[in-house]
Amino acid sequence: MMMKATAKAHSNIALVKYWGKRDEHLNLPAVGSISVTLKEIYTVTSVEFKKDLKKDVLILNNSTAPDYQRKRVSRFLDLIRKEAGTNAPARVVSENNFPTGAGLASSASAFASLALAGTTAAGIQKSETQLSGLARLGSGSAARSIFGGFVEMNLGTRDDGSDSVAHQIAPENYWDIRVLIAITSTAEKKTGSTEGMQHSAETSPYYQQWLSTSVKDLTDMHQAIKLRDFKSLGEISEYSCLKMHALAMSARPGLIYWNSITLDCMQAITDLRRSGIPVYFTIDAGPQVKAICLPENVDKIQKVLANIRGVKKIIKTALGPGTALVGETLL
Ligand code: DP6
């Protein structure tokens, strides 16, 4: 049964980072990761399979998406079409609630919402775990956005990737943690995550150490979450972030995702901490800085970050829910 389906997925930020793949074809991670799903940043995607279309159509934030993005979406939809036994092209309309070009990664919320809207539109029902495995094929971090709150992506051991899926560690109301995102640049990054992690794996002399030290980070983060130990959560987050960036920097040629404002934000967060405010930074494959803190310190931290020359915008968020359907229409 074909229908139009619309799903909403929230973005997430990894506290223990994923960087590197053990299988590129199945997009299997080389390390496990732990993230928090973010309430205020999300993507709403609707999918409608239509026999009368010549090829897939992708409308992204109200305009026709560039070809490279449409092709990535088409390859993902092919997986759903194969399972549903159809070759109907689809019309996909996807909107981020954050401004285009804000420099915020959207592949996690994009592929998580596409996985749920696409399968539902094709008449396929999947469990959250199955959806997570499907979303992973679009983007590794998307596997985590299927779930809300604190989420772990399993490394998995099976060659077919069936156990490389995410699961929820604790729901969003388990512990009120806040994230402030300081936008330091709206330019598109030069080296995307997929390419950056492949390059790091191939050329960094530190890659084996990155792999071998990841298990302890995951175990320690589990313990921090279990005990609601904010200091440990923050320290492990910064450690994993800096280790990932050190790995990228030690590739040849080195990858530097930061700009000078990124460093100013990192410094300000470190200074705030020295002054007694528990706040820690994490940074993905880009120049935006995420400050992790507790609700009572949000205003103070926002003021400090907003005062840094070059910070364009600050987005404040609590933890959010997993991917959900927001509309279904039978055709
Ligand atoms: C630095 O999930 O974007 O954000 O699987 O190749 O699509 P692909 O990579 P992606 O990588 C995310 C890397 C990261 C860390 C993280 O989110 O864990």
mmCIF file with all atom_site columns, N, CA and C in Angstrom, residues 110-177:
data_model
loop_
_atom_site.group_PDB
_atom_site.id
_atom_site.type_symbol
_atom_site.label_atom_id
_atom_site.label_alt_id
_atom_site.label_comp_id
_atom_site.label_asym_id
_atom_site.label_entity_id
_atom_site.label_seq_id
_atom_site.pdbx_PDB_ins_code
_atom_site.Cartn_x
_atom_site.Cartn_y
_atom_site.Cartn_z
_atom_site.occupancy
_atom_site.B_iso_or_equiv
_atom_site.pdbx_formal_charge
_atom_site.auth_seq_id
_atom_site.auth_comp_id
_atom_site.auth_asym_id
_atom_site.auth_atom_id
_atom_site.pdbx_PDB_model_num
ATOM 1   N N  . ALA A 1 110 ? 18.542 14.174 8.583  1.00 0.00 ? 110 ALA A N  1
ATOM 2   C CA . ALA A 1 110 ? 18.026 13.977 7.230  1.00 0.00 ? 110 ALA A CA 1
ATOM 3   C C  . ALA A 1 110 ? 17.782 12.494 6.942  1.00 0.00 ? 110 ALA A C  1
ATOM 4   N N  . PHE A 1 111 ? 18.776 11.649 7.202  1.00 0.00 ? 111 PHE A N  1
ATOM 5   C CA . PHE A 1 111 ? 18.604 10.232 6.870  1.00 0.00 ? 111 PHE A CA 1
ATOM 6   C C  . PHE A 1 111 ? 17.718 9.485  7.869  1.00 0.00 ? 111 PHE A C  1
ATOM 7   N N  . ALA A 1 112 ? 17.686 9.941  9.115  1.00 0.00 ? 112 ALA A N  1
ATOM 8   C CA . ALA A 1 112 ? 16.773 9.294  10.062 1.00 0.00 ? 112 ALA A CA 1
ATOM 9   C C  . ALA A 1 112 ? 15.324 9.577  9.649  1.00 0.00 ? 112 ALA A C  1
ATOM 10  N N  . SER A 1 113 ? 15.043 10.830 9.284  1.00 0.00 ? 113 SER A N  1
ATOM 11  C CA . SER A 1 113 ? 13.659 11.147 8.879  1.00 0.00 ? 113 SER A CA 1
ATOM 12  C C  . SER A 1 113 ? 13.326 10.485 7.540  1.00 0.00 ? 113 SER A C  1
ATOM 13  N N  . LEU A 1 114 ? 14.311 10.414 6.644  1.00 0.00 ? 114 LEU A N  1
ATOM 14  C CA . LEU A 1 114 ? 14.071 9.767  5.347  1.00 0.00 ? 114 LEU A CA 1
ATOM 15  C C  . LEU A 1 114 ? 13.817 8.263  5.507  1.00 0.00 ? 114 LEU A C  1
ATOM 16  N N  . ALA A 1 115 ? 14.526 7.642  6.454  1.00 0.00 ? 115 ALA A N  1
ATOM 17  C CA . ALA A 1 115 ? 14.344 6.199  6.675  1.00 0.00 ? 115 ALA A CA 1
ATOM 18  C C  . ALA A 1 115 ? 12.903 5.908  7.106  1.00 0.00 ? 115 ALA A C  1
ATOM 19  N N  . LEU A 1 116 ? 12.392 6.696  8.047  1.00 0.00 ? 116 LEU A N  1
ATOM 20  C CA . LEU A 1 116 ? 11.038 6.431  8.540  1.00 0.00 ? 116 LEU A CA 1
ATOM 21  C C  . LEU A 1 116 ? 9.971  6.848  7.516  1.00 0.00 ? 116 LEU A C  1
ATOM 22  N N  . ALA A 1 117 ? 10.126 8.028  6.925  1.00 0.00 ? 117 ALA A N  1
ATOM 23  C CA . ALA A 1 117 ? 9.120  8.468  5.947  1.00 0.00 ? 117 ALA A CA 1
ATOM 24  C C  . ALA A 1 117 ? 9.147  7.561  4.708  1.00 0.00 ? 117 ALA A C  1
ATOM 25  N N  . GLY A 1 118 ? 10.343 7.200  4.271  1.00 0.00 ? 118 GLY A N  1
ATOM 26  C CA . GLY A 1 118 ? 10.479 6.369  3.057  1.00 0.00 ? 118 GLY A CA 1
ATOM 27  C C  . GLY A 1 118 ? 9.889  4.977  3.230  1.00 0.00 ? 118 GLY A C  1
ATOM 28  N N  . THR A 1 119 ? 10.218 4.308  4.345  1.00 0.00 ? 119 THR A N  1
ATOM 29  C CA . THR A 1 119 ? 9.686  2.951  4.549  1.00 0.00 ? 119 THR A CA 1
ATOM 30  C C  . THR A 1 119 ? 8.168  2.997  4.734  1.00 0.00 ? 119 THR A C  1
ATOM 31  N N  . THR A 1 120 ? 7.693  3.982  5.481  1.00 0.00 ? 120 THR A N  1
ATOM 32  C CA . THR A 1 120 ? 6.243  4.080  5.716  1.00 0.00 ? 120 THR A CA 1
ATOM 33  C C  . THR A 1 120 ? 5.522  4.331  4.397  1.00 0.00 ? 120 THR A C  1
ATOM 34  N N  . ALA A 1 121 ? 6.073  5.226  3.582  1.00 0.00 ? 121 ALA A N  1
ATOM 35  C CA . ALA A 1 121 ? 5.442  5.531  2.286  1.00 0.00 ? 121 ALA A CA 1
ATOM 36  C C  . ALA A 1 121 ? 5.419  4.298  1.378  1.00 0.00 ? 121 ALA A C  1
ATOM 37  N N  . ALA A 1 122 ? 6.396  3.418  1.546  1.00 0.00 ? 122 ALA A N  1
ATOM 38  C CA . ALA A 1 122 ? 6.460  2.206  0.713  1.00 0.00 ? 122 ALA A CA 1
ATOM 39  C C  . ALA A 1 122 ? 5.666  1.063  1.334  1.00 0.00 ? 122 ALA A C  1
ATOM 40  N N  . GLY A 1 123 ? 5.039  1.316  2.463  1.00 0.00 ? 123 GLY A N  1
ATOM 41  C CA . GLY A 1 123 ? 4.213  0.283  3.097  1.00 0.00 ? 123 GLY A CA 1
ATOM 42  C C  . GLY A 1 123 ? 5.017  -0.728 3.887  1.00 0.00 ? 123 GLY A C  1
ATOM 43  N N  . ILE A 1 124 ? 6.244  -0.375 4.256  1.00 0.00 ? 124 ILE A N  1
ATOM 44  C CA . ILE A 1 124 ? 7.086  -1.296 5.034  1.00 0.00 ? 124 ILE A CA 1
ATOM 45  C C  . ILE A 1 124 ? 7.097  -0.845 6.492  1.00 0.00 ? 124 ILE A C  1
ATOM 46  N N  . GLN A 1 125 ? 6.879  -1.800 7.395  1.00 0.00 ? 125 GLN A N  1
ATOM 47  C CA . GLN A 1 125 ? 6.927  -1.483 8.821  1.00 0.00 ? 125 GLN A CA 1
ATOM 48  C C  . GLN A 1 125 ? 8.226  -1.991 9.409  1.00 0.00 ? 125 GLN A C  1
ATOM 49  N N  . LYS A 1 126 ? 8.921  -1.150 10.135 1.00 0.00 ? 126 LYS A N  1
ATOM 50  C CA . LYS A 1 126 ? 10.180 -1.574 10.737 1.00 0.00 ? 126 LYS A CA 1
ATOM 51  C C  . LYS A 1 126 ? 10.209 -1.212 12.217 1.00 0.00 ? 126 LYS A C  1
ATOM 52  N N  . SER A 1 127 ? 10.931 -2.021 12.993 1.00 0.00 ? 127 SER A N  1
ATOM 53  C CA . SER A 1 127 ? 11.147 -1.673 14.399 1.00 0.00 ? 127 SER A CA 1
ATOM 54  C C  . SER A 1 127 ? 12.147 -0.527 14.429 1.00 0.00 ? 127 SER A C  1
ATOM 55  N N  . GLU A 1 128 ? 12.284 0.108  15.595 1.00 0.00 ? 128 GLU A N  1
ATOM 56  C CA . GLU A 1 128 ? 13.266 1.207  15.709 1.00 0.00 ? 128 GLU A CA 1
ATOM 57  C C  . GLU A 1 128 ? 14.682 0.699  15.429 1.00 0.00 ? 128 GLU A C  1
ATOM 58  N N  . THR A 1 129 ? 14.963 -0.509 15.896 1.00 0.00 ? 129 THR A N  1
ATOM 59  C CA . THR A 1 129 ? 16.304 -1.077 15.671 1.00 0.00 ? 129 THR A CA 1
ATOM 60  C C  . THR A 1 129 ? 16.551 -1.287 14.181 1.00 0.00 ? 129 THR A C  1
ATOM 61  N N  . GLN A 1 130 ? 15.549 -1.815 13.485 1.00 0.00 ? 130 GLN A N  1
ATOM 62  C CA . GLN A 1 130 ? 15.701 -2.016 12.032 1.00 0.00 ? 130 GLN A CA 1
ATOM 63  C C  . GLN A 1 130 ? 15.855 -0.676 11.308 1.00 0.00 ? 130 GLN A C  1
ATOM 64  N N  . LEU A 1 131 ? 15.083 0.309  11.760 1.00 0.00 ? 131 LEU A N  1
ATOM 65  C CA . LEU A 1 131 ? 15.190 1.649  11.148 1.00 0.00 ? 131 LEU A CA 1
ATOM 66  C C  . LEU A 1 131 ? 16.575 2.236  11.365 1.00 0.00 ? 131 LEU A C  1
ATOM 67  N N  . SER A 1 132 ? 17.136 1.977  12.545 1.00 0.00 ? 132 SER A N  1
ATOM 68  C CA . SER A 1 132 ? 18.462 2.488  12.859 1.00 0.00 ? 132 SER A CA 1
ATOM 69  C C  . SER A 1 132 ? 19.496 1.881  11.899 1.00 0.00 ? 132 SER A C  1
ATOM 70  N N  . GLY A 1 133 ? 19.368 0.584  11.641 1.00 0.00 ? 133 GLY A N  1
ATOM 71  C CA . GLY A 1 133 ? 20.274 -0.081 10.698 1.00 0.00 ? 133 GLY A CA 1
ATOM 72  C C  . GLY A 1 133 ? 20.130 0.482  9.298  1.00 0.00 ? 133 GLY A C  1
ATOM 73  N N  . LEU A 1 134 ? 18.898 0.792  8.931  1.00 0.00 ? 134 LEU A N  1
ATOM 74  C CA . LEU A 1 134 ? 18.665 1.373  7.601  1.00 0.00 ? 134 LEU A CA 1
ATOM 75  C C  . LEU A 1 134 ? 19.240 2.796  7.531  1.00 0.00 ? 134 LEU A C  1
ATOM 76  N N  . ALA A 1 135 ? 18.947 3.586  8.554  1.00 0.00 ? 135 ALA A N  1
ATOM 77  C CA . ALA A 1 135 ? 19.444 4.975  8.576  1.00 0.00 ? 135 ALA A CA 1
ATOM 78  C C  . ALA A 1 135 ? 20.968 4.999  8.508  1.00 0.00 ? 135 ALA A C  1
ATOM 79  N N  . ARG A 1 136 ? 21.615 4.015  9.152  1.00 0.00 ? 136 ARG A N  1
ATOM 80  C CA . ARG A 1 136 ? 23.083 3.939  9.131  1.00 0.00 ? 136 ARG A CA 1
ATOM 81  C C  . ARG A 1 136 ? 23.622 3.882  7.702  1.00 0.00 ? 136 ARG A C  1
ATOM 82  N N  . LEU A 1 137 ? 22.873 3.210  6.829  1.00 0.00 ? 137 LEU A N  1
ATOM 83  C CA . LEU A 1 137 ? 23.333 3.098  5.440  1.00 0.00 ? 137 LEU A CA 1
ATOM 84  C C  . LEU A 1 137 ? 23.333 4.451  4.734  1.00 0.00 ? 137 LEU A C  1
ATOM 85  N N  . GLY A 1 138 ? 22.526 5.382  5.243  1.00 0.00 ? 138 GLY A N  1
ATOM 86  C CA . GLY A 1 138 ? 22.547 6.739  4.695  1.00 0.00 ? 138 GLY A CA 1
ATOM 87  C C  . GLY A 1 138 ? 23.677 7.555  5.295  1.00 0.00 ? 138 GLY A C  1
ATOM 88  N N  . SER A 1 139 ? 23.824 7.464  6.614  1.00 0.00 ? 139 SER A N  1
ATOM 89  C CA . SER A 1 139 ? 24.891 8.183  7.319  1.00 0.00 ? 139 SER A CA 1
ATOM 90  C C  . SER A 1 139 ? 25.024 7.558  8.708  1.00 0.00 ? 139 SER A C  1
ATOM 91  N N  . GLY A 1 140 ? 26.261 7.312  9.120  1.00 0.00 ? 140 GLY A N  1
ATOM 92  C CA . GLY A 1 140 ? 26.487 6.626  10.392 1.00 0.00 ? 140 GLY A CA 1
ATOM 93  C C  . GLY A 1 140 ? 25.797 7.295  11.566 1.00 0.00 ? 140 GLY A C  1
ATOM 94  N N  . SER A 1 141 ? 25.899 8.615  11.634 1.00 0.00 ? 141 SER A N  1
ATOM 95  C CA . SER A 1 141 ? 25.324 9.322  12.773 1.00 0.00 ? 141 SER A CA 1
ATOM 96  C C  . SER A 1 141 ? 23.790 9.307  12.749 1.00 0.00 ? 141 SER A C  1
ATOM 97  N N  . ALA A 1 142 ? 23.193 9.051  11.581 1.00 0.00 ? 142 ALA A N  1
ATOM 98  C CA . ALA A 1 142 ? 21.728 9.004  11.461 1.00 0.00 ? 142 ALA A CA 1
ATOM 99  C C  . ALA A 1 142 ? 21.148 7.820  12.239 1.00 0.00 ? 142 ALA A C  1
ATOM 100 N N  . ALA A 1 143 ? 21.938 6.759  12.370 1.00 0.00 ? 143 ALA A N  1
ATOM 101 C CA . ALA A 1 143 ? 21.467 5.573  13.109 1.00 0.00 ? 143 ALA A CA 1
ATOM 102 C C  . ALA A 1 143 ? 21.094 5.956  14.536 1.00 0.00 ? 143 ALA A C  1
ATOM 103 N N  . ARG A 1 144 ? 21.820 6.941  15.100 1.00 0.00 ? 144 ARG A N  1
ATOM 104 C CA . ARG A 1 144 ? 21.563 7.354  16.493 1.00 0.00 ? 144 ARG A CA 1
ATOM 105 C C  . ARG A 1 144 ? 20.329 8.233  16.610 1.00 0.00 ? 144 ARG A C  1
ATOM 106 N N  . SER A 1 145 ? 20.031 9.005  15.559 1.00 0.00 ? 145 SER A N  1
ATOM 107 C CA . SER A 1 145 ? 18.904 9.945  15.642 1.00 0.00 ? 145 SER A CA 1
ATOM 108 C C  . SER A 1 145 ? 17.539 9.261  15.646 1.00 0.00 ? 145 SER A C  1
ATOM 109 N N  . ILE A 1 146 ? 17.503 7.954  15.421 1.00 0.00 ? 146 ILE A N  1
ATOM 110 C CA . ILE A 1 146 ? 16.221 7.233  15.514 1.00 0.00 ? 146 ILE A CA 1
ATOM 111 C C  . ILE A 1 146 ? 15.717 7.279  16.960 1.00 0.00 ? 146 ILE A C  1
ATOM 112 N N  . PHE A 1 147 ? 16.656 7.364  17.901 1.00 0.00 ? 147 PHE A N  1
ATOM 113 C CA . PHE A 1 147 ? 16.292 7.321  19.322 1.00 0.00 ? 147 PHE A CA 1
ATOM 114 C C  . PHE A 1 147 ? 16.465 8.688  19.989 1.00 0.00 ? 147 PHE A C  1
ATOM 115 N N  . GLY A 1 148 ? 15.715 8.921  21.051 1.00 0.00 ? 148 GLY A N  1
ATOM 116 C CA . GLY A 1 148 ? 15.829 10.169 21.789 1.00 0.00 ? 148 GLY A CA 1
ATOM 117 C C  . GLY A 1 148 ? 16.757 10.012 22.987 1.00 0.00 ? 148 GLY A C  1
ATOM 118 N N  . GLY A 1 149 ? 17.092 11.134 23.623 1.00 0.00 ? 149 GLY A N  1
ATOM 119 C CA . GLY A 1 149 ? 17.872 11.109 24.856 1.00 0.00 ? 149 GLY A CA 1
ATOM 120 C C  . GLY A 1 149 ? 19.323 10.728 24.648 1.00 0.00 ? 149 GLY A C  1
ATOM 121 N N  . PHE A 1 150 ? 19.805 9.804  25.481 1.00 0.00 ? 150 PHE A N  1
ATOM 122 C CA . PHE A 1 150 ? 21.192 9.335  25.414 1.00 0.00 ? 150 PHE A CA 1
ATOM 123 C C  . PHE A 1 150 ? 21.213 8.051  24.579 1.00 0.00 ? 150 PHE A C  1
ATOM 124 N N  . VAL A 1 151 ? 22.046 8.036  23.571 1.00 0.00 ? 151 VAL A N  1
ATOM 125 C CA . VAL A 1 151 ? 21.979 6.940  22.587 1.00 0.00 ? 151 VAL A CA 1
ATOM 126 C C  . VAL A 1 151 ? 23.365 6.375  22.315 1.00 0.00 ? 151 VAL A C  1
ATOM 127 N N  . GLU A 1 152 ? 23.428 5.056  22.214 1.00 0.00 ? 152 GLU A N  1
ATOM 128 C CA . GLU A 1 152 ? 24.702 4.429  21.846 1.00 0.00 ? 152 GLU A CA 1
ATOM 129 C C  . GLU A 1 152 ? 24.596 3.746  20.490 1.00 0.00 ? 152 GLU A C  1
ATOM 130 N N  . MET A 1 153 ? 25.592 3.950  19.675 1.00 0.00 ? 153 MET A N  1
ATOM 131 C CA . MET A 1 153 ? 25.726 3.217  18.419 1.00 0.00 ? 153 MET A CA 1
ATOM 132 C C  . MET A 1 153 ? 26.701 2.076  18.661 1.00 0.00 ? 153 MET A C  1
ATOM 133 N N  . ASN A 1 154 ? 26.228 0.849  18.426 1.00 0.00 ? 154 ASN A N  1
ATOM 134 C CA . ASN A 1 154 ? 27.099 -0.312 18.621 1.00 0.00 ? 154 ASN A CA 1
ATOM 135 C C  . ASN A 1 154 ? 28.094 -0.426 17.485 1.00 0.00 ? 154 ASN A C  1
ATOM 136 N N  . LEU A 1 155 ? 29.297 -0.809 17.844 1.00 0.00 ? 155 LEU A N  1
ATOM 137 C CA . LEU A 1 155 ? 30.286 -1.136 16.818 1.00 0.00 ? 155 LEU A CA 1
ATOM 138 C C  . LEU A 1 155 ? 29.789 -2.355 16.025 1.00 0.00 ? 155 LEU A C  1
ATOM 139 N N  . GLY A 1 156 ? 29.315 -3.360 16.737 1.00 0.00 ? 156 GLY A N  1
ATOM 140 C CA . GLY A 1 156 ? 28.856 -4.583 16.086 1.00 0.00 ? 156 GLY A CA 1
ATOM 141 C C  . GLY A 1 156 ? 30.024 -5.451 15.661 1.00 0.00 ? 156 GLY A C  1
ATOM 142 N N  . THR A 1 157 ? 29.748 -6.722 15.485 1.00 0.00 ? 157 THR A N  1
ATOM 143 C CA . THR A 1 157 ? 30.825 -7.640 15.077 1.00 0.00 ? 157 THR A CA 1
ATOM 144 C C  . THR A 1 157 ? 30.485 -8.386 13.794 1.00 0.00 ? 157 THR A C  1
ATOM 145 N N  . ARG A 1 158 ? 29.219 -8.413 13.433 1.00 0.00 ? 158 ARG A N  1
ATOM 146 C CA . ARG A 1 158 ? 28.815 -9.215 12.265 1.00 0.00 ? 158 ARG A CA 1
ATOM 147 C C  . ARG A 1 158 ? 29.214 -8.553 10.953 1.00 0.00 ? 158 ARG A C  1
ATOM 148 N N  . ASP A 1 159 ? 29.611 -9.380 9.993  1.00 0.00 ? 159 ASP A N  1
ATOM 149 C CA . ASP A 1 159 ? 30.033 -8.870 8.686  1.00 0.00 ? 159 ASP A CA 1
ATOM 150 C C  . ASP A 1 159 ? 28.875 -8.233 7.919  1.00 0.00 ? 159 ASP A C  1
ATOM 151 N N  . ASP A 1 160 ? 27.662 -8.723 8.160  1.00 0.00 ? 160 ASP A N  1
ATOM 152 C CA . ASP A 1 160 ? 26.520 -8.167 7.404  1.00 0.00 ? 160 ASP A CA 1
ATOM 153 C C  . ASP A 1 160 ? 25.998 -6.869 8.037  1.00 0.00 ? 160 ASP A C  1
ATOM 154 N N  . GLY A 1 161 ? 26.569 -6.481 9.161  1.00 0.00 ? 161 GLY A N  1
ATOM 155 C CA . GLY A 1 161 ? 26.209 -5.198 9.782  1.00 0.00 ? 161 GLY A CA 1
ATOM 156 C C  . GLY A 1 161 ? 24.924 -5.230 10.580 1.00 0.00 ? 161 GLY A C  1
ATOM 157 N N  . SER A 1 162 ? 24.315 -6.410 10.720 1.00 0.00 ? 162 SER A N  1
ATOM 158 C CA . SER A 1 162 ? 22.998 -6.446 11.367 1.00 0.00 ? 162 SER A CA 1
ATOM 159 C C  . SER A 1 162 ? 23.040 -6.037 12.844 1.00 0.00 ? 162 SER A C  1
ATOM 160 N N  . ASP A 1 163 ? 24.216 -6.101 13.466 1.00 0.00 ? 163 ASP A N  1
ATOM 161 C CA . ASP A 1 163 ? 24.290 -5.648 14.864 1.00 0.00 ? 163 ASP A CA 1
ATOM 162 C C  . ASP A 1 163 ? 24.966 -4.271 14.994 1.00 0.00 ? 163 ASP A C  1
ATOM 163 N N  . SER A 1 164 ? 25.209 -3.616 13.885 1.00 0.00 ? 164 SER A N  1
ATOM 164 C CA . SER A 1 164 ? 25.710 -2.226 13.929 1.00 0.00 ? 164 SER A CA 1
ATOM 165 C C  . SER A 1 164 ? 24.513 -1.298 13.883 1.00 0.00 ? 164 SER A C  1
ATOM 166 N N  . VAL A 1 165 ? 23.854 -1.215 15.015 1.00 0.00 ? 165 VAL A N  1
ATOM 167 C CA . VAL A 1 165 ? 22.642 -0.403 15.152 1.00 0.00 ? 165 VAL A CA 1
ATOM 168 C C  . VAL A 1 165 ? 22.731 0.354  16.472 1.00 0.00 ? 165 VAL A C  1
ATOM 169 N N  . ALA A 1 166 ? 21.903 1.366  16.601 1.00 0.00 ? 166 ALA A N  1
ATOM 170 C CA . ALA A 1 166 ? 21.926 2.146  17.837 1.00 0.00 ? 166 ALA A CA 1
ATOM 171 C C  . ALA A 1 166 ? 20.843 1.660  18.805 1.00 0.00 ? 166 ALA A C  1
ATOM 172 N N  . HIS A 1 167 ? 20.972 2.048  20.054 1.00 0.00 ? 167 HIS A N  1
ATOM 173 C CA . HIS A 1 167 ? 19.916 1.795  21.047 1.00 0.00 ? 167 HIS A CA 1
ATOM 174 C C  . HIS A 1 167 ? 19.928 2.928  22.059 1.00 0.00 ? 167 HIS A C  1
ATOM 175 N N  . GLN A 1 168 ? 18.815 3.079  22.742 1.00 0.00 ? 168 GLN A N  1
ATOM 176 C CA . GLN A 1 168 ? 18.723 4.152  23.730 1.00 0.00 ? 168 GLN A CA 1
ATOM 177 C C  . GLN A 1 168 ? 19.353 3.709  25.051 1.00 0.00 ? 168 GLN A C  1
ATOM 178 N N  . ILE A 1 169 ? 20.191 4.579  25.620 1.00 0.00 ? 169 ILE A N  1
ATOM 179 C CA . ILE A 1 169 ? 20.759 4.295  26.946 1.00 0.00 ? 169 ILE A CA 1
ATOM 180 C C  . ILE A 1 169 ? 19.797 4.823  28.013 1.00 0.00 ? 169 ILE A C  1
ATOM 181 N N  . ALA A 1 170 ? 19.283 6.029  27.781 1.00 0.00 ? 170 ALA A N  1
ATOM 182 C CA . ALA A 1 170 ? 18.335 6.644  28.727 1.00 0.00 ? 170 ALA A CA 1
ATOM 183 C C  . ALA A 1 170 ? 17.508 7.680  27.967 1.00 0.00 ? 170 ALA A C  1
ATOM 184 N N  . PRO A 1 171 ? 16.228 7.824  28.320 1.00 0.00 ? 171 PRO A N  1
ATOM 185 C CA . PRO A 1 171 ? 15.376 8.779  27.599 1.00 0.00 ? 171 PRO A CA 1
ATOM 186 C C  . PRO A 1 171 ? 15.737 10.236 27.925 1.00 0.00 ? 171 PRO A C  1
ATOM 187 N N  . GLU A 1 172 ? 15.177 11.146 27.166 1.00 0.00 ? 172 GLU A N  1
ATOM 188 C CA . GLU A 1 172 ? 15.561 12.564 27.294 1.00 0.00 ? 172 GLU A CA 1
ATOM 189 C C  . GLU A 1 172 ? 15.222 13.165 28.664 1.00 0.00 ? 172 GLU A C  1
ATOM 190 N N  . ASN A 1 173 ? 14.215 12.615 29.346 1.00 0.00 ? 173 ASN A N  1
ATOM 191 C CA . ASN A 1 173 ? 13.866 13.180 30.657 1.00 0.00 ? 173 ASN A CA 1
ATOM 192 C C  . ASN A 1 173 ? 14.668 12.565 31.808 1.00 0.00 ? 173 ASN A C  1
ATOM 193 N N  . TYR A 1 174 ? 15.612 11.704 31.475 1.00 0.00 ? 174 TYR A N  1
ATOM 194 C CA . TYR A 1 174 ? 16.422 11.043 32.516 1.00 0.00 ? 174 TYR A CA 1
ATOM 195 C C  . TYR A 1 174 ? 17.337 12.029 33.231 1.00 0.00 ? 174 TYR A C  1
ATOM 196 N N  . TRP A 1 175 ? 17.838 13.016 32.437 1.00 0.00 ? 175 TRP A N  1
ATOM 197 C CA . TRP A 1 175 ? 18.849 13.941 32.994 1.00 0.00 ? 175 TRP A CA 1
ATOM 198 C C  . TRP A 1 175 ? 18.809 15.194 32.141 1.00 0.00 ? 175 TRP A C  1
ATOM 199 N N  . ASP A 1 176 ? 18.541 16.325 32.772 1.00 0.00 ? 176 ASP A N  1
ATOM 200 C CA . ASP A 1 176 ? 18.370 17.573 32.019 1.00 0.00 ? 176 ASP A CA 1
ATOM 201 C C  . ASP A 1 176 ? 19.732 18.203 31.699 1.00 0.00 ? 176 ASP A C  1
ATOM 202 N N  . ILE A 1 177 ? 20.228 17.866 30.546 1.00 0.00 ? 177 ILE A N  1
ATOM 203 C CA . ILE A 1 177 ? 21.508 18.413 30.083 1.00 0.00 ? 177 ILE A CA 1
ATOM 204 C C  . ILE A 1 177 ? 21.212 19.383 28.956 1.00 0.00 ? 177 ILE A C  1
#
